[in-house]
Amino acid sequence: MEEADLLNQTTSVTYIRLRGLSVNQKVQMTVFALFLTSYVLTLIGNILIVVTIIYDRRLHTPMYFFLSNLSFIDVCHSTVTVPKMLRDTWSEEKLISFEACVTQMFFLHLFACTEIFLLTVMAYDQYVAICKPLQYMTVMNWKVCVLLAVALWTGGTIHSISLTSLTIKLPHCGPDEIDSFFWDVPQVIKLACTDTHIIEILIISNSGLISVVCFMVLVVSYVVILVSLRQQISEGRRKALSTCAAHLTIVTLFLGHCIFIYSRPSTSLPEDKVVSVFFTAVTPLRNPSSLLSGKKTRRMP
């Protein structure tokens, strides 16, 4: 009887109410203007990068191949959450169906995890280009690049499917309101009316561990690069440091959010919204300009 009652409760949550970033109307209008500008610039900047790389044969190199993948992911990543948030600034109810929540969470983690793997691959590309410039085109040939791209997209898909499968099975019986502007794992944990301790451990070992391990790999790769730069002339060192600084800035912004949120999926802090804003809107806008500026000064083999 208790199981039947619990099943009935889980079907009662069909729509979720999002509080958004603020309840103040003036603040919401300011947020709308800022996010709309950021989203439009993100679309224009990243789409132009992808189109330029596709049609300019001089850019048909491994590093620009990965950059085009990053720009495509950033367009998709911001589109998962920002349009809905923009629409909600003009709505009093701010409702989203449970099915849409699950879809949003799936694609959010698909693109986020794929980007984490891509940033790690790009760090390896930086290492080969800076530390082994004469072997660059041999090591990073097109077959290797395509295999790496397939692997990172496959890894992101597997991660997203496993995470969504873990959370979608949880019984949800309210409340039907969350203090956020998009649906994610911490919100799923809050709405679950069962013991989520095991699920939280699995989430931390999945999302949190991936973020921490990739971050450590990236840090080690840059330490190796910096050590190797001691043997280069000053001009080559300056160019390489410029490239590494641009990449490291993106890595810190992106992986910092993932570690901050998914290492404690059941705990909410007032800073979560601010961090999520950088994750969904600021980082996708900053990525193309930062990496392009770094690649312009990168030492080519």
mmCIF file of C-alpha atoms in Angstrom:
data_model
loop_
_atom_site.group_PDB
_atom_site.id
_atom_site.type_symbol
_atom_site.label_atom_id
_atom_site.label_comp_id
_atom_site.label_asym_id
_atom_site.label_seq_id
_atom_site.Cartn_x
_atom_site.Cartn_y
_atom_site.Cartn_z
ATOM 1 C CA MET A 1 0.000 0.000 0.000
ATOM 2 C CA GLU A 2 2.824 2.365 0.829
ATOM 3 C CA GLU A 3 4.493 1.666 -2.533
ATOM 4 C CA ALA A 4 1.248 2.428 -4.348
ATOM 5 C CA ASP A 5 0.854 5.702 -2.454
ATOM 6 C CA LEU A 6 4.430 6.647 -3.286
ATOM 7 C CA LEU A 7 3.811 5.917 -6.976
ATOM 8 C CA ASN A 8 0.763 8.161 -6.933
ATOM 9 C CA GLN A 9 2.830 10.918 -5.331
ATOM 10 C CA THR A 10 5.526 10.692 -7.958
ATOM 11 C CA THR A 11 3.032 11.319 -10.757
ATOM 12 C CA SER A 12 1.736 14.478 -9.066
ATOM 13 C CA VAL A 13 4.765 16.585 -10.045
ATOM 14 C CA THR A 14 4.189 17.240 -13.742
ATOM 15 C CA TYR A 15 5.313 20.879 -13.860
ATOM 16 C CA ILE A 16 8.124 22.625 -12.027
ATOM 17 C CA ARG A 17 8.108 26.322 -11.154
ATOM 18 C CA LEU A 18 11.457 28.089 -11.555
ATOM 19 C CA ARG A 19 12.102 31.129 -9.369
ATOM 20 C CA GLY A 20 14.659 32.512 -11.802
ATOM 21 C CA LEU A 21 17.473 34.859 -10.892
ATOM 22 C CA SER A 22 15.311 37.472 -9.163
ATOM 23 C CA VAL A 23 11.713 38.321 -8.287
ATOM 24 C CA ASN A 24 12.322 42.038 -8.719
ATOM 25 C CA GLN A 25 10.864 43.199 -12.045
ATOM 26 C CA LYS A 26 13.535 45.847 -12.677
ATOM 27 C CA VAL A 27 16.287 43.362 -11.929
ATOM 28 C CA GLN A 28 14.640 40.864 -14.278
ATOM 29 C CA MET A 29 14.612 43.381 -17.119
ATOM 30 C CA THR A 30 18.288 44.117 -16.548
ATOM 31 C CA VAL A 31 19.022 40.404 -16.488
ATOM 32 C CA PHE A 32 17.045 39.943 -19.710
ATOM 33 C CA ALA A 33 19.028 42.639 -21.514
ATOM 34 C CA LEU A 34 22.385 41.299 -20.310
ATOM 35 C CA PHE A 35 21.626 37.669 -21.065
ATOM 36 C CA LEU A 36 20.081 38.450 -24.451
ATOM 37 C CA THR A 37 23.182 40.420 -25.453
ATOM 38 C CA SER A 38 25.460 37.675 -24.165
ATOM 39 C CA TYR A 39 23.482 34.945 -25.939
ATOM 40 C CA VAL A 40 23.380 36.782 -29.276
ATOM 41 C CA LEU A 41 27.114 37.481 -29.112
ATOM 42 C CA THR A 42 27.745 33.840 -28.200
ATOM 43 C CA LEU A 43 25.775 32.644 -31.226
ATOM 44 C CA ILE A 44 27.350 35.126 -33.632
ATOM 45 C CA GLY A 45 30.915 34.629 -32.383
ATOM 46 C CA ASN A 46 30.875 30.841 -32.266
ATOM 47 C CA ILE A 47 28.927 30.327 -35.487
ATOM 48 C CA LEU A 48 31.296 32.670 -37.344
ATOM 49 C CA ILE A 49 34.246 30.668 -36.021
ATOM 50 C CA VAL A 50 32.741 27.374 -37.191
ATOM 51 C CA VAL A 51 31.823 28.732 -40.636
ATOM 52 C CA THR A 52 35.227 30.395 -41.089
ATOM 53 C CA ILE A 53 37.111 27.238 -40.139
ATOM 54 C CA ILE A 54 34.991 25.131 -42.491
ATOM 55 C CA TYR A 55 35.413 27.377 -45.539
ATOM 56 C CA ASP A 56 38.993 28.583 -45.044
ATOM 57 C CA ARG A 57 41.287 25.742 -46.102
ATOM 58 C CA ARG A 58 44.225 27.399 -44.366
ATOM 59 C CA LEU A 59 42.478 26.656 -41.062
ATOM 60 C CA HIS A 60 42.059 22.954 -41.774
ATOM 61 C CA THR A 61 44.513 22.020 -39.047
ATOM 62 C CA PRO A 62 44.063 19.923 -35.881
ATOM 63 C CA MET A 63 43.992 22.868 -33.473
ATOM 64 C CA TYR A 64 41.267 24.673 -35.443
ATOM 65 C CA PHE A 65 39.372 21.401 -35.836
ATOM 66 C CA PHE A 66 39.128 21.158 -32.050
ATOM 67 C CA LEU A 67 38.313 24.860 -31.798
ATOM 68 C CA SER A 68 35.370 24.420 -34.180
ATOM 69 C CA ASN A 69 34.111 21.569 -32.001
ATOM 70 C CA LEU A 70 34.397 23.805 -28.941
ATOM 71 C CA SER A 71 32.476 26.630 -30.640
ATOM 72 C CA PHE A 72 29.724 24.212 -31.716
ATOM 73 C CA ILE A 73 29.442 22.823 -28.166
ATOM 74 C CA ASP A 74 29.273 26.342 -26.710
ATOM 75 C CA VAL A 75 26.364 27.245 -29.006
ATOM 76 C CA CYS A 76 24.487 24.095 -27.987
ATOM 77 C CA HIS A 77 25.416 24.417 -24.308
ATOM 78 C CA SER A 78 24.093 27.968 -23.936
ATOM 79 C CA THR A 79 20.981 27.169 -26.007
ATOM 80 C CA VAL A 80 19.953 24.460 -23.536
ATOM 81 C CA THR A 81 19.273 26.983 -20.734
ATOM 82 C CA VAL A 82 19.464 30.619 -21.848
ATOM 83 C CA PRO A 83 16.413 30.849 -24.210
ATOM 84 C CA LYS A 84 14.162 29.360 -21.537
ATOM 85 C CA MET A 85 15.548 31.777 -18.950
ATOM 86 C CA LEU A 86 14.969 34.741 -21.301
ATOM 87 C CA ARG A 87 11.378 33.703 -21.869
ATOM 88 C CA ASP A 88 10.784 33.253 -18.136
ATOM 89 C CA THR A 89 11.770 36.868 -17.398
ATOM 90 C CA TRP A 90 8.495 37.879 -19.105
ATOM 91 C CA SER A 91 6.428 35.175 -17.410
ATOM 92 C CA GLU A 92 4.998 35.249 -13.908
ATOM 93 C CA GLU A 93 4.581 31.476 -13.579
ATOM 94 C CA LYS A 94 7.941 30.323 -15.005
ATOM 95 C CA LEU A 95 6.734 26.741 -15.469
ATOM 96 C CA ILE A 96 8.585 23.867 -17.119
ATOM 97 C CA SER A 97 7.238 20.347 -17.614
ATOM 98 C CA PHE A 98 8.935 17.412 -15.950
ATOM 99 C CA GLU A 99 9.696 15.893 -19.372
ATOM 100 C CA ALA A 100 11.338 19.153 -20.450
ATOM 101 C CA CYS A 101 13.357 19.143 -17.206
ATOM 102 C CA VAL A 102 14.733 15.690 -17.960
ATOM 103 C CA THR A 103 15.531 16.683 -21.547
ATOM 104 C CA GLN A 104 17.264 19.854 -20.378
ATOM 105 C CA MET A 105 19.363 17.945 -17.854
ATOM 106 C CA PHE A 106 20.361 15.312 -20.423
ATOM 107 C CA PHE A 107 21.608 17.795 -23.008
ATOM 108 C CA LEU A 108 23.159 20.059 -20.371
ATOM 109 C CA HIS A 109 25.377 17.227 -19.149
ATOM 110 C CA LEU A 110 25.994 15.902 -22.650
ATOM 111 C CA PHE A 111 27.501 19.184 -23.827
ATOM 112 C CA ALA A 112 29.174 20.005 -20.503
ATOM 113 C CA CYS A 113 30.933 16.647 -20.171
ATOM 114 C CA THR A 114 31.891 16.627 -23.862
ATOM 115 C CA GLU A 115 33.430 20.083 -23.399
ATOM 116 C CA ILE A 116 35.412 18.882 -20.387
ATOM 117 C CA PHE A 117 36.857 16.020 -22.437
ATOM 118 C CA LEU A 118 37.490 18.392 -25.342
ATOM 119 C CA LEU A 119 39.398 20.851 -23.153
ATOM 120 C CA THR A 120 41.530 17.943 -21.953
ATOM 121 C CA VAL A 121 42.228 16.877 -25.546
ATOM 122 C CA MET A 122 43.089 20.479 -26.448
ATOM 123 C CA ALA A 123 45.575 20.542 -23.574
ATOM 124 C CA TYR A 124 47.268 17.498 -25.105
ATOM 125 C CA ASP A 125 47.272 19.294 -28.454
ATOM 126 C CA GLN A 126 48.960 22.268 -26.772
ATOM 127 C CA TYR A 127 51.554 19.970 -25.219
ATOM 128 C CA VAL A 128 52.482 18.351 -28.535
ATOM 129 C CA ALA A 129 52.582 21.698 -30.389
ATOM 130 C CA ILE A 130 54.780 23.401 -27.792
ATOM 131 C CA CYS A 131 56.950 20.562 -26.506
ATOM 132 C CA LYS A 132 57.271 18.488 -29.696
ATOM 133 C CA PRO A 133 56.727 20.940 -32.563
ATOM 134 C CA LEU A 134 58.621 18.893 -35.168
ATOM 135 C CA GLN A 135 56.458 15.844 -34.488
ATOM 136 C CA TYR A 136 53.176 17.755 -34.274
ATOM 137 C CA MET A 137 51.663 16.878 -37.642
ATOM 138 C CA THR A 138 52.736 13.261 -37.254
ATOM 139 C CA VAL A 139 51.292 12.808 -33.774
ATOM 140 C CA MET A 140 48.157 14.931 -34.330
ATOM 141 C CA ASN A 141 47.241 13.584 -37.764
ATOM 142 C CA TRP A 142 43.673 13.664 -39.018
ATOM 143 C CA LYS A 143 42.963 10.048 -38.109
ATOM 144 C CA VAL A 144 43.964 10.710 -34.500
ATOM 145 C CA CYS A 145 41.913 13.931 -34.391
ATOM 146 C CA VAL A 146 38.765 12.219 -35.680
ATOM 147 C CA LEU A 147 39.185 9.316 -33.252
ATOM 148 C CA LEU A 148 39.648 11.745 -30.356
ATOM 149 C CA ALA A 149 36.529 13.682 -31.417
ATOM 150 C CA VAL A 150 34.462 10.480 -31.614
ATOM 151 C CA ALA A 151 35.794 9.375 -28.231
ATOM 152 C CA LEU A 152 34.982 12.618 -26.425
ATOM 153 C CA TRP A 153 31.446 12.806 -27.876
ATOM 154 C CA THR A 154 30.885 9.136 -26.995
ATOM 155 C CA GLY A 155 32.169 9.733 -23.473
ATOM 156 C CA GLY A 156 29.873 12.723 -23.023
ATOM 157 C CA THR A 157 26.886 10.709 -24.249
ATOM 158 C CA ILE A 158 27.604 7.796 -21.915
ATOM 159 C CA HIS A 159 28.045 10.170 -18.979
ATOM 160 C CA SER A 160 24.776 11.976 -19.679
ATOM 161 C CA ILE A 161 22.783 8.777 -20.170
ATOM 162 C CA SER A 162 24.114 7.258 -16.949
ATOM 163 C CA LEU A 163 23.483 10.414 -14.911
ATOM 164 C CA THR A 164 19.983 10.906 -16.309
ATOM 165 C CA SER A 165 19.170 7.237 -15.678
ATOM 166 C CA LEU A 166 20.271 7.580 -12.051
ATOM 167 C CA THR A 167 18.127 10.627 -11.337
ATOM 168 C CA ILE A 168 15.027 9.953 -13.429
ATOM 169 C CA LYS A 169 14.258 6.837 -11.386
ATOM 170 C CA LEU A 170 14.009 8.830 -8.158
ATOM 171 C CA PRO A 171 10.435 9.324 -6.863
ATOM 172 C CA HIS A 172 9.477 12.992 -7.036
ATOM 173 C CA CYS A 173 6.695 14.175 -4.779
ATOM 174 C CA GLY A 174 7.337 17.886 -4.331
ATOM 175 C CA PRO A 175 7.681 20.679 -3.639
ATOM 176 C CA ASP A 176 7.068 21.783 -7.225
ATOM 177 C CA GLU A 177 9.276 24.905 -7.019
ATOM 178 C CA ILE A 178 13.054 25.267 -7.225
ATOM 179 C CA ASP A 179 15.255 28.285 -6.595
ATOM 180 C CA SER A 180 17.077 28.275 -9.932
ATOM 181 C CA PHE A 181 16.650 29.239 -13.589
ATOM 182 C CA PHE A 182 17.294 25.752 -14.999
ATOM 183 C CA TRP A 183 16.903 22.124 -13.988
ATOM 184 C CA ASP A 184 19.954 20.177 -12.859
ATOM 185 C CA VAL A 185 21.071 17.376 -10.558
ATOM 186 C CA PRO A 186 20.897 19.354 -7.252
ATOM 187 C CA GLN A 187 17.265 20.211 -8.021
ATOM 188 C CA VAL A 188 16.473 16.547 -8.686
ATOM 189 C CA ILE A 189 17.926 15.605 -5.297
ATOM 190 C CA LYS A 190 15.833 18.265 -3.553
ATOM 191 C CA LEU A 191 12.547 17.053 -5.060
ATOM 192 C CA ALA A 192 13.186 13.380 -4.355
ATOM 193 C CA CYS A 193 11.087 11.912 -1.552
ATOM 194 C CA THR A 194 13.423 9.054 -0.708
ATOM 195 C CA ASP A 195 16.890 8.479 0.697
ATOM 196 C CA THR A 196 19.323 9.820 -1.901
ATOM 197 C CA HIS A 197 22.580 9.033 -0.107
ATOM 198 C CA ILE A 198 23.651 6.314 -2.538
ATOM 199 C CA ILE A 199 22.604 8.394 -5.542
ATOM 200 C CA GLU A 200 24.634 11.345 -4.244
ATOM 201 C CA ILE A 201 27.727 9.148 -3.924
ATOM 202 C CA LEU A 202 27.244 7.922 -7.498
ATOM 203 C CA ILE A 203 26.758 11.482 -8.757
ATOM 204 C CA ILE A 204 29.901 12.680 -7.003
ATOM 205 C CA SER A 205 31.869 9.723 -8.357
ATOM 206 C CA ASN A 206 30.487 10.475 -11.833
ATOM 207 C CA SER A 207 30.297 14.233 -12.424
ATOM 208 C CA GLY A 208 32.508 15.363 -9.550
ATOM 209 C CA LEU A 209 35.248 12.819 -10.172
ATOM 210 C CA ILE A 210 35.327 13.487 -13.920
ATOM 211 C CA SER A 211 35.754 17.205 -13.254
ATOM 212 C CA VAL A 212 38.479 16.751 -10.637
ATOM 213 C CA VAL A 213 40.449 14.158 -12.627
ATOM 214 C CA CYS A 214 40.317 16.187 -15.844
ATOM 215 C CA PHE A 215 41.340 19.314 -13.953
ATOM 216 C CA MET A 216 44.318 17.517 -12.421
ATOM 217 C CA VAL A 217 45.330 16.156 -15.834
ATOM 218 C CA LEU A 218 45.164 19.665 -17.253
ATOM 219 C CA VAL A 219 47.225 21.106 -14.409
ATOM 220 C CA VAL A 220 49.892 18.411 -14.849
ATOM 221 C CA SER A 221 49.986 19.002 -18.606
ATOM 222 C CA TYR A 222 50.585 22.726 -18.095
ATOM 223 C CA VAL A 223 53.299 22.066 -15.515
ATOM 224 C CA VAL A 224 55.063 19.893 -18.089
ATOM 225 C CA ILE A 225 54.636 22.631 -20.709
ATOM 226 C CA LEU A 226 56.013 25.325 -18.387
ATOM 227 C CA VAL A 227 59.009 23.168 -17.524
ATOM 228 C CA SER A 228 59.742 22.608 -21.209
ATOM 229 C CA LEU A 229 59.442 26.347 -21.899
ATOM 230 C CA ARG A 230 62.536 26.964 -19.787
ATOM 231 C CA GLN A 231 64.567 25.540 -22.651
ATOM 232 C CA GLN A 232 63.030 27.805 -25.310
ATOM 233 C CA ILE A 233 64.060 31.280 -26.395
ATOM 234 C CA SER A 234 62.233 34.248 -24.899
ATOM 235 C CA GLU A 235 60.023 34.921 -27.955
ATOM 236 C CA GLY A 236 58.842 31.339 -28.184
ATOM 237 C CA ARG A 237 58.228 31.321 -24.440
ATOM 238 C CA ARG A 238 56.066 34.448 -24.630
ATOM 239 C CA LYS A 239 53.904 33.025 -27.396
ATOM 240 C CA ALA A 240 53.456 29.689 -25.656
ATOM 241 C CA LEU A 241 52.585 31.344 -22.341
ATOM 242 C CA SER A 242 49.942 33.459 -24.091
ATOM 243 C CA THR A 243 48.326 30.330 -25.508
ATOM 244 C CA CYS A 244 48.447 28.470 -22.192
ATOM 245 C CA ALA A 245 47.028 31.436 -20.266
ATOM 246 C CA ALA A 246 43.999 31.680 -22.586
ATOM 247 C CA HIS A 247 43.314 27.965 -22.327
ATOM 248 C CA LEU A 248 43.862 27.823 -18.571
ATOM 249 C CA THR A 249 41.405 30.701 -18.026
ATOM 250 C CA ILE A 250 38.654 28.789 -19.816
ATOM 251 C CA VAL A 251 39.477 25.580 -17.973
ATOM 252 C CA THR A 252 39.352 27.306 -14.584
ATOM 253 C CA LEU A 253 35.993 28.985 -15.280
ATOM 254 C CA PHE A 254 34.371 25.848 -16.663
ATOM 255 C CA LEU A 255 35.750 23.111 -14.441
ATOM 256 C CA GLY A 256 35.589 25.365 -11.387
ATOM 257 C CA HIS A 257 31.801 25.426 -11.706
ATOM 258 C CA CYS A 258 31.571 21.656 -12.160
ATOM 259 C CA ILE A 259 33.709 20.932 -9.109
ATOM 260 C CA PHE A 260 31.848 23.553 -7.039
ATOM 261 C CA ILE A 261 28.364 22.190 -7.869
ATOM 262 C CA TYR A 262 28.743 18.440 -8.359
ATOM 263 C CA SER A 263 31.066 17.709 -5.443
ATOM 264 C CA ARG A 264 28.082 18.490 -3.152
ATOM 265 C CA PRO A 265 24.883 17.693 -5.154
ATOM 266 C CA SER A 266 22.512 17.820 -2.166
ATOM 267 C CA THR A 267 23.753 21.117 -0.692
ATOM 268 C CA SER A 268 22.754 24.556 -1.987
ATOM 269 C CA LEU A 269 24.611 27.794 -1.392
ATOM 270 C CA PRO A 270 23.609 31.394 -2.207
ATOM 271 C CA GLU A 271 26.547 31.555 -4.623
ATOM 272 C CA ASP A 272 25.209 28.709 -6.787
ATOM 273 C CA LYS A 273 23.198 31.026 -9.042
ATOM 274 C CA VAL A 274 26.128 33.341 -9.681
ATOM 275 C CA VAL A 275 28.404 30.404 -10.505
ATOM 276 C CA SER A 276 25.735 28.929 -12.806
ATOM 277 C CA VAL A 277 25.463 32.232 -14.685
ATOM 278 C CA PHE A 278 29.165 32.028 -15.556
ATOM 279 C CA PHE A 279 28.715 28.367 -16.490
ATOM 280 C CA THR A 280 25.784 28.871 -18.868
ATOM 281 C CA ALA A 281 26.283 32.366 -20.296
ATOM 282 C CA VAL A 282 29.692 33.915 -19.627
ATOM 283 C CA THR A 283 32.018 30.996 -20.423
ATOM 284 C CA PRO A 284 30.480 30.169 -23.853
ATOM 285 C CA LEU A 285 30.866 33.853 -24.766
ATOM 286 C CA ARG A 286 34.479 34.064 -23.575
ATOM 287 C CA ASN A 287 35.710 30.817 -25.125
ATOM 288 C CA PRO A 288 36.112 31.868 -28.789
ATOM 289 C CA SER A 289 37.803 35.215 -28.153
ATOM 290 C CA SER A 290 40.174 33.776 -25.544
ATOM 291 C CA LEU A 291 41.278 30.813 -27.593
ATOM 292 C CA LEU A 292 41.580 32.741 -30.831
ATOM 293 C CA SER A 293 43.813 35.312 -29.177
ATOM 294 C CA GLY A 294 45.969 32.519 -27.855
ATOM 295 C CA LYS A 295 46.158 30.634 -31.129
ATOM 296 C CA LYS A 296 47.199 33.752 -33.031
ATOM 297 C CA THR A 297 50.378 33.792 -30.950
ATOM 298 C CA ARG A 298 50.879 30.056 -30.787
ATOM 299 C CA ARG A 299 54.145 28.696 -32.069
ATOM 300 C CA MET A 300 53.393 26.626 -35.123
ATOM 301 C CA PRO A 301 55.441 23.528 -35.969
#
